[in-house]
Each structure stands twice: as C-alpha cells, then as structure tokens.
XYZ file of C-alpha atoms in Angstrom:
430
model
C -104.720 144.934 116.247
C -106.331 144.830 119.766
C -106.182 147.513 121.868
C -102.791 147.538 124.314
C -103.176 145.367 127.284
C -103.833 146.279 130.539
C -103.074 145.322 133.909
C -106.616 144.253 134.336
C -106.438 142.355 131.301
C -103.500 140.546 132.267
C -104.937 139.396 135.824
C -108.043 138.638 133.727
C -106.066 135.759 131.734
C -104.544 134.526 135.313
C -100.807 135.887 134.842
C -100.886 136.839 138.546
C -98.691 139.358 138.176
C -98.331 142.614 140.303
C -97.451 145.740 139.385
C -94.632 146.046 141.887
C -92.825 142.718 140.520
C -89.110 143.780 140.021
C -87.113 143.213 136.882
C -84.347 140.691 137.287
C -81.171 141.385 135.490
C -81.197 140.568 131.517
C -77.757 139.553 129.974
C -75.374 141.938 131.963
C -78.093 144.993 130.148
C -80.973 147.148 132.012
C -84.253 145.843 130.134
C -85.952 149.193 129.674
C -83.629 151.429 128.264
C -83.397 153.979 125.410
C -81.951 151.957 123.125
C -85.048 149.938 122.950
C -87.117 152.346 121.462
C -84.565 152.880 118.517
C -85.708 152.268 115.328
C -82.461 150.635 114.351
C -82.071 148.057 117.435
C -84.420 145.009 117.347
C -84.386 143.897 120.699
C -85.004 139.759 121.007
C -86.310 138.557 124.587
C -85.179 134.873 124.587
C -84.209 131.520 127.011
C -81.335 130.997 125.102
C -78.101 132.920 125.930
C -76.424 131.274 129.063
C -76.503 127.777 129.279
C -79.575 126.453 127.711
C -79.552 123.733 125.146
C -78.915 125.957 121.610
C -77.539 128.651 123.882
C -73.917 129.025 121.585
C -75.449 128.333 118.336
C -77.866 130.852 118.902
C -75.226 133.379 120.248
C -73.388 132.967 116.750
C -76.037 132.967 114.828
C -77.018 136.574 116.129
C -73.337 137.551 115.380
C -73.371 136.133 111.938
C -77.147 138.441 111.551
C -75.384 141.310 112.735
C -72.607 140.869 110.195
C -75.098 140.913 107.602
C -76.986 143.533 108.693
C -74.179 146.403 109.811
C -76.882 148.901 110.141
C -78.766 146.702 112.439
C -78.712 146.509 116.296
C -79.475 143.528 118.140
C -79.927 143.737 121.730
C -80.466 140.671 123.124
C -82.406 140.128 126.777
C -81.767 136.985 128.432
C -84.004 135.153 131.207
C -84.784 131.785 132.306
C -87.873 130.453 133.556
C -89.277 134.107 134.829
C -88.930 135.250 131.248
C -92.630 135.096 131.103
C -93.346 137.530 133.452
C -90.341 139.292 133.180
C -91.760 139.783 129.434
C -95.576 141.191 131.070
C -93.883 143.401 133.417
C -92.436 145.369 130.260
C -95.605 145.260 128.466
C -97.268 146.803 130.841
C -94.550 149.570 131.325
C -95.207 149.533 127.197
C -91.388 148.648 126.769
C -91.583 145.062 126.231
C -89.383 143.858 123.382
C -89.812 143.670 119.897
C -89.585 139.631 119.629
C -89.904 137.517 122.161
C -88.800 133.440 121.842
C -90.817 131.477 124.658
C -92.234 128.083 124.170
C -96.172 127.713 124.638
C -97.341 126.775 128.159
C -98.662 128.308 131.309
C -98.845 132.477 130.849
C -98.203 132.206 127.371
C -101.351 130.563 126.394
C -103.096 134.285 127.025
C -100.802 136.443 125.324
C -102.106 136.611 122.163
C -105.636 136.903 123.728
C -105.431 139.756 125.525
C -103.145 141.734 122.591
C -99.393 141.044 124.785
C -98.180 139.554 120.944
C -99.915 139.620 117.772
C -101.769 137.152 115.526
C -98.249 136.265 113.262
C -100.502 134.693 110.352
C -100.067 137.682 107.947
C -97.053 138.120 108.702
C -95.699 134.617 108.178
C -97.420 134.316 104.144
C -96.775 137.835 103.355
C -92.563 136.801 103.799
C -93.141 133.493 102.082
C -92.379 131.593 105.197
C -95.278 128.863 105.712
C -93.818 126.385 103.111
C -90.711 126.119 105.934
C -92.794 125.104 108.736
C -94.326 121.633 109.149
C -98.192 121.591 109.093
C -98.215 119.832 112.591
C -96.365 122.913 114.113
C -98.517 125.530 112.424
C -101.665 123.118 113.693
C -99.829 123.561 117.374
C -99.720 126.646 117.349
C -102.598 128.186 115.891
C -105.178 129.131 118.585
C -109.259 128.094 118.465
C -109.646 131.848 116.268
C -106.903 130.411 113.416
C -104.470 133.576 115.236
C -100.871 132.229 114.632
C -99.804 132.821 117.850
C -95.963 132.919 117.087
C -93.477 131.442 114.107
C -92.586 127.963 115.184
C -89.196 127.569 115.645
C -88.027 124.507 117.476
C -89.766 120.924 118.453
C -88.748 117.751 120.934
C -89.299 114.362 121.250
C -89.576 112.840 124.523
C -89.196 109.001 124.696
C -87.718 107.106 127.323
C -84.057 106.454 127.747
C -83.340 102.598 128.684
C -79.603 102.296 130.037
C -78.938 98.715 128.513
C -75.673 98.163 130.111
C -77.475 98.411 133.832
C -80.058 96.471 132.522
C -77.662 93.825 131.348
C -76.224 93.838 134.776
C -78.881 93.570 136.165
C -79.872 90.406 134.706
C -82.770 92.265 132.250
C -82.512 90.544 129.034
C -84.822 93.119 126.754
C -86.675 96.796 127.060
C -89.635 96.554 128.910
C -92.666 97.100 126.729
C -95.704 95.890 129.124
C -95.920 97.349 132.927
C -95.446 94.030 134.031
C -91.720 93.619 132.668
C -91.069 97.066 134.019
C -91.933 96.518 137.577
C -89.785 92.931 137.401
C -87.094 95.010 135.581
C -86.873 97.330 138.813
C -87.275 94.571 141.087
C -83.741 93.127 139.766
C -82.123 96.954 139.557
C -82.929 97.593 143.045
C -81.815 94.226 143.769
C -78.299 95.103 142.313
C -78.505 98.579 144.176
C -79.089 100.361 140.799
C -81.890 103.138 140.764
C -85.012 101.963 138.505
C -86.744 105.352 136.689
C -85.932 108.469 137.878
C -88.373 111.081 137.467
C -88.529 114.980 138.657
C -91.066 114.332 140.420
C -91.287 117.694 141.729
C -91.373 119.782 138.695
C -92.312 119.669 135.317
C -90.674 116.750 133.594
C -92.351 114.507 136.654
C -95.508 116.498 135.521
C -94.784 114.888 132.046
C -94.725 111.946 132.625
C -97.301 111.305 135.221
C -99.927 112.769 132.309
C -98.232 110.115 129.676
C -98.709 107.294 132.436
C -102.486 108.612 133.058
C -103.059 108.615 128.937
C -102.420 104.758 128.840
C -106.118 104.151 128.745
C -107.243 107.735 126.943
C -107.678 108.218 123.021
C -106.498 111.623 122.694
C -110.243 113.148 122.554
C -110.117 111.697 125.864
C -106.976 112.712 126.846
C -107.769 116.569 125.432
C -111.112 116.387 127.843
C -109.617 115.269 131.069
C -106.669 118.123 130.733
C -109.097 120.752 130.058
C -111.387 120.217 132.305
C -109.714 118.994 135.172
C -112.366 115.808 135.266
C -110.227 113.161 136.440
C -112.915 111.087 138.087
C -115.548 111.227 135.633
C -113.375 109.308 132.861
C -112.923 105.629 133.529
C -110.032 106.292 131.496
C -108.160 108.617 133.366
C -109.694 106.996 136.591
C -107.412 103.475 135.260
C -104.359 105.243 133.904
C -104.210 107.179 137.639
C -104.376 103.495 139.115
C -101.750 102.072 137.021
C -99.210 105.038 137.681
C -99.811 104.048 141.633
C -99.604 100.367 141.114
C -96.171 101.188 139.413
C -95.319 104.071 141.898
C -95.858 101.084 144.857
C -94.193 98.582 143.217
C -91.058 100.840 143.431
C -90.651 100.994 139.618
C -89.557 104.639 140.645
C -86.198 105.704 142.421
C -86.176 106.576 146.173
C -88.119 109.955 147.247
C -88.554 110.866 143.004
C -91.530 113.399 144.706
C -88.728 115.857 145.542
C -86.158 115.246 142.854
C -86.080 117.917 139.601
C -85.128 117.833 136.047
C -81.423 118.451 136.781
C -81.140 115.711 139.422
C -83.192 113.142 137.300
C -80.658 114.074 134.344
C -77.684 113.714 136.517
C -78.953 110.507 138.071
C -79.294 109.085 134.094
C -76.087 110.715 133.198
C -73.965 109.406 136.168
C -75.493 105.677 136.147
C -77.155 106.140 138.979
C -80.502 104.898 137.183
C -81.109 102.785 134.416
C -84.480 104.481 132.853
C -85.392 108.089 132.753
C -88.194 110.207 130.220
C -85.973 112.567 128.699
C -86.418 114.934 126.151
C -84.563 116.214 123.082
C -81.955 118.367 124.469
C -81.736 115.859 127.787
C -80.712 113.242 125.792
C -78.186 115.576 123.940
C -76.374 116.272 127.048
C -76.385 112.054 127.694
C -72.692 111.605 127.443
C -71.010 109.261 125.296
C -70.287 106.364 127.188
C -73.461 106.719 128.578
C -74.930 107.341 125.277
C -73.039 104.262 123.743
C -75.535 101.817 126.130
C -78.626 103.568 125.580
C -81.571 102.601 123.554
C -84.501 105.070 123.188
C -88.317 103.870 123.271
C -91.729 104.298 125.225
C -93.357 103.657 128.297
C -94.645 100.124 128.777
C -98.109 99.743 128.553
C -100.676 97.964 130.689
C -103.135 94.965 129.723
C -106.045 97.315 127.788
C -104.184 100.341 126.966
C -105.837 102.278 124.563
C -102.314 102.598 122.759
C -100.919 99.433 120.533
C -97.341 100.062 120.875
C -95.402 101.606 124.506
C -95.885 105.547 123.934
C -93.887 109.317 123.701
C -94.779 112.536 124.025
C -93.667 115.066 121.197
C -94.482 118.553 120.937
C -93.244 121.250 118.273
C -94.436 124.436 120.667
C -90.681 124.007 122.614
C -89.965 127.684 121.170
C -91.112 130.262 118.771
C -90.565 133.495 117.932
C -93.452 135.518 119.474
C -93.911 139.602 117.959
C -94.725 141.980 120.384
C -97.063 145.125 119.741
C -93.823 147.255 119.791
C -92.404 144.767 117.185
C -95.294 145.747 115.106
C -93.113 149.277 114.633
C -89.883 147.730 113.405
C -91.444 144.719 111.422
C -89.177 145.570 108.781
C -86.222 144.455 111.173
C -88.473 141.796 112.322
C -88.476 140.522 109.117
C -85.096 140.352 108.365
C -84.530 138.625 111.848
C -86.593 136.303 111.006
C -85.660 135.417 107.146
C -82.488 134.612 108.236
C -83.538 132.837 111.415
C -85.406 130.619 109.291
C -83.036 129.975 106.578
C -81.948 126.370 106.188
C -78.403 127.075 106.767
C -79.273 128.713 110.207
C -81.920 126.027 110.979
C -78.900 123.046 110.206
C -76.912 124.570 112.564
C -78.983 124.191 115.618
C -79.617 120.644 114.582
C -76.423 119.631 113.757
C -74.473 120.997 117.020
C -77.214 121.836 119.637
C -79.086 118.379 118.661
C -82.382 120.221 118.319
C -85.169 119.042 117.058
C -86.952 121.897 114.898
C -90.606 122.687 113.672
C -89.463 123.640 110.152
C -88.616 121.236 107.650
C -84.707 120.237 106.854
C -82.934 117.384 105.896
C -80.422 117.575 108.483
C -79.540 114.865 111.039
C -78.109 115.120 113.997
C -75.012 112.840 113.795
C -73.303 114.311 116.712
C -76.138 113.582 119.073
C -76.864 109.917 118.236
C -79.692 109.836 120.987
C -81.835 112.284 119.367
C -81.814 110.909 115.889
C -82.657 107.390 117.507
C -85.796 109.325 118.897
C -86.152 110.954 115.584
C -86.478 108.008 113.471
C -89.176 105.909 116.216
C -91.672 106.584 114.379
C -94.212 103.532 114.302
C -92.117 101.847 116.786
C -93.897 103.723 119.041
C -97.398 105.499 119.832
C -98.037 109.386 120.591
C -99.609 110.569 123.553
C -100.915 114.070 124.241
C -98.461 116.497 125.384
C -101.375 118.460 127.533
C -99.476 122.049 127.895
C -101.724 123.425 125.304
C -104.990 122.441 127.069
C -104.367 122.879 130.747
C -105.579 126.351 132.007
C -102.605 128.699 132.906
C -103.714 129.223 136.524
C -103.958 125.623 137.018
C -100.374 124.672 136.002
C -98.601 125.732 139.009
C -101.047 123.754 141.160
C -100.708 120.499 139.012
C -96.495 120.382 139.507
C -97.984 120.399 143.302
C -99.958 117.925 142.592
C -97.579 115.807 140.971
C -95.039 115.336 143.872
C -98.089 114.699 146.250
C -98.423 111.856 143.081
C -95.425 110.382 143.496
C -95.204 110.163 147.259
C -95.249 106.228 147.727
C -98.189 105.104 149.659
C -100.847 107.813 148.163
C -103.682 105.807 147.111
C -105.278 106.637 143.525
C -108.164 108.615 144.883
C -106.039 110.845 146.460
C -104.031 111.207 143.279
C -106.751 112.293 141.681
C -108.625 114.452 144.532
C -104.964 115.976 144.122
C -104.633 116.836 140.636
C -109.013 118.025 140.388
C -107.837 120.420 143.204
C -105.715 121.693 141.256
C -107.700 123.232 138.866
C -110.112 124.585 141.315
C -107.793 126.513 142.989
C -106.721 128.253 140.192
C-alpha cells in the first residue's frame, strides 16, 4: 500500500482543498466520530440517501444487509456534490470512511494515485467477484498502472429524448437524424412557441453535450487527444465539430438563454413540455413522467455532412458509481467484504434496476419495465453510434474551468474561435 496521503499530496493532484474547509452535515450524523473507528461499524460515504436516483432502494437494501448481518453496524454518511472533498477533508484528519461510492470524474481521478483509496484488483478476484462485472466497466475503470480503482457498480446511457407529440404539433413528421432536419425541426417549434433542445448549459450536462456535438468529426483516438490535452485548435476535427455546435447554437436549435439554465431546469423544461428535445441520461429519463414518457422516443444527436460517425450518436459511461475502499477500509475488509458480496448479488443488483431504472456495470438479466425510457436506451444499440464520454481524460483542475467554458459556449453570438480560445483556457488555468 502507499504511504498515507498528505496534504501536500493532495494539492499535488489539484484537489484544491484547504485545510480549514469545514465539514457539512452527513445524514443527520457528525462525520468523525467514535463510532467510526469501531471494528464492528463499516461506515459507507455515498450520494445516495436523500433524493438521488437509487436513493430508497439503496436505503433498503442497507436495512435488508443489516438484517443479515446483526452483528454488523452500518453507518451511513450522506453528501451531494461536495462529497468529494468532504471525503479528502477526512482523509486527511485520517478518519475518512471505510467505503466510499463516488462516480469517476474531477478529484476522483487522483485518489487512487496519491494512496486516498486503494488499488481494489486483489480484492475483487480474491472474493470471486470479476465474473459479475462487464469487461467494459472493469476497462473504465482500471487506471494506466492496471490499479482497479474501485468495484463498478452502476452505468448510464445518455441518448437524446425526442418529445414526438410536440414534434407532431409542430408539423415535424420524423426524428431528426442530420443537423440540417434539426435546425428546420426548431425553426417550426419556435414557430409554434414550443422550446427546441434544452440544455444546462451552465453545468455539467451542457458540458456533455457540447463535447458529444464537438466529437461529430473525431474518431475516438481523436476525441481521447483533444480532451487530454486541451488542443482544440490543432485538430481539424475538433476545430469542425466546435463550428457545427455554433452553426446550430445560431440557428436557435437551442432554447432561449440555455448558457444559464442547469440540469434541474433542463429536466423540468422536458418534463413539463416546455421543450421538445433534451440529452438526458439514465436516471433523467426515469424521472420523465408517464404521459410525457408515453410520446417520447429515445435516439442520438443528428449528425452533420462528414461526420466521422455513420449513425446520430450517445454517450454511455459505466464509471456513474462504484464502491471506492479507503485505507481505513483496508482494517475492516472483512466487513468490506461482506458489504460488498451482498451489494453485488443479483438479487440486490435487480432491485436497483427494476425500481430505480438504473443502468448497472455488472451483468443481469433484468429489465427495467417500470421505466420504459431507459430500456428504449438500453436496447439502441446499432441504431446508434458511441461517442467518448471525456470525464476520464480531462485533467481534474481543468474541469471546473471547462463548465465555465461551456456557458461562455452557448451564449448565442460567440463565434467558434472564441469557443475554442474558451475551452484551451480552460486547461491552462488549471
């Protein structure tokens, strides 16, 4: 194991985080206390516990565990988007918790680096587990050193949601596959006073989707360059895909002022008719509700003339959330173990599919009937083509900067080279 990380270490790998930084509250429970140094409480760090998408399953699925296990604590810490460095902030106090569930993106990426988690390989043949994990997700999220950053645990699609019955009213006989039909598509929805795509064009979903737009003419060596590096003018690639998103952008194939809108007011824009198109992943388009759902047809984004793509494209990823073991896991792995056994039993695994309409990393023959919209996205397959979800590849310290970038992106009227002068600057500022 590598030595225990220090502060140092983690400014090194571009957390940014100071030593004063104040713990918010965790799930109605202080997150350094005794009890988490007690052999018989495994203490889980997780998103999941309020009102994020799996949130209930999850909650009976730890009371189910704890059934099983009477002699067996579970304390479970709850954060949101902080959790990351709500997570380093105990590490470095050397009372971080014993497993941690966190996708991979941003502060993440370093963890296993610079010794906050540990390399789960061993860990996951020596319980038997790799034969439950799809080979893509273990490819995912195994690091450039073959360290097995954390146990996979759930996936997403992300295609685009086409509301047929505002399209039909509209006058827009069929899904737009080519950028041209998409810009005459809005034309007509504005013209009827409906929103075209909306987009959080101040966050991360806008971030999204502005990188799947920029991939139109980028294989996905190309692709994996450009988010590395940052080198959005030397690819003529990147340099066309940044031109097409404007031409769209200017065309008004986006809804009104999208550079200041979010995730939740691009979902409730979709969700409340207010706009006929929206990218949405997995557990968006499980909250799409039914007669909402009823009209909607899942696809990809229309491509331009050239695209380096044959069919419109999706993003997919199967980093959404794994189970991450911290050095003070390392003491308890017995617990650890038994954690996660039974989180990665099929029975457990079915029921986050069939009533939290997740999409998972491991494999299971489970549909999700109840959420119509993500087993349409599910079973795409050649229908559509696979861009590069670029989380892995973007330096942490540059994706902050880059959901800056993005709503400077989708301000009407910026011209392409300041799109990408935007987006470069982002990574040197990092």
């Amino acid at each position: 194991m590598r030595s225990p990380l220090t502060r140092r270490g983690f400014i090194a790998a571009g957390s940014g985080l100071a030593a004063a930084t104040a713990l918010p509250a965790l799930s109605g429970c202080s997150a350094l206390t005794a009890a988490d140094s007690d052999p018989d409480t495994l203490v889980v760090h997780s998103q999941l516990g309020t009102t994020a998408p799996g949130s209930p399953t999850y909650l009976a699925s730890l009371d189910r565990f704890r059934k099983e296990n009477p002699g067996l604590k579970v304390k479970n810490l709850v954060n949101g988007d902080d959790l990351a460095q709500v997570y380093e902030t105990s590490r470095l106090a050397r009372k971080e918790p014993d497993v941690v569930m966190v996708n991979l993106y941003d502060k993440t990426l370093a963890w296993t680096d610079v010794g906050a988690t540990v390399d789960v390989k061993d860990y996951l043949d020596d319980w038997g587990l790799r034969e439950r994990v799809l080979p893509v997700a273990l490819d995912a999220w195994t690091d450039s050193r073959k360290r097995l950053r954390a146990f996979p645990y759930f996936a997403t699609n992300w295609p685009v949601a086409y509301n047929r019955s505002l399209l039909d009213k509209a006058g827009v006989d069929e899904i737009p596959v080519t950028g041209d039909q998409l810009i005459a598509a809005s034309r007509k929805l504005r013209a009827k006073g409906i929103g075209p795509v909306t987009a959080g064009g101040n966050d991360w979903t806008g971030q999204k989707l502005l990188a799947q737009i920029i991939q139109t003419f980028l294989t996905e060596d190309e692709a994996r360059h450009v988010y590395s590096t940052g080198d959005f003018s030397g690819s003529r690639g990147a340099k066309e895909g940044i031109e097409y998103f404007v031409e769209l952008r200017d065309a008004g194939v986006f809804v009104d002022k999208a550079q200041g809108l979010t995730s939740d007011s691009m979902t409730t824009q979709y969700n409340t008719q207010g706009a006929a198109i929206q990218s949405a992943m997995s557990s968006a388009l499980a909250k799409v509700p039914e007669p909402v759902a009823r009209h909607t047809d899942v696809g990809g984004w229309p491509l331009a003339g050239g695209a380096a793509h044959e069919r419109p494209t999706i993003l997919r990823t199967y980093t959404l959330i794994g189970f991450w073991i911290s050095p003070n896991g390392t003491k308890k792995i017995d617990a650890v173990e038994k954690f996660l056994r039974f989180m990665y039993r099929p029975d457990t695994v079915s029921r986050f599919i069939r009533e939290s309409g997740r999409d998972m990393a491991l494999r299971s023959a489970t549909v999700s009937t109840d959420f119509p919209l993500v087993a349409a996205a599910q079973r795409l397959g050649d229908d559509v083509s696979q861009v590069l979800l670029p989380d892995v590849y973007v330096p942490p310290t540059a994706t902050q900067p880059l959901i800056t970038a993005t709503s400077t992106s989708f301000t009407r009227g910026t011209g392409a080279a300041k799109v990408r002068g935007a987006l470069e600057a982002a990574y040197r500022s990092a």
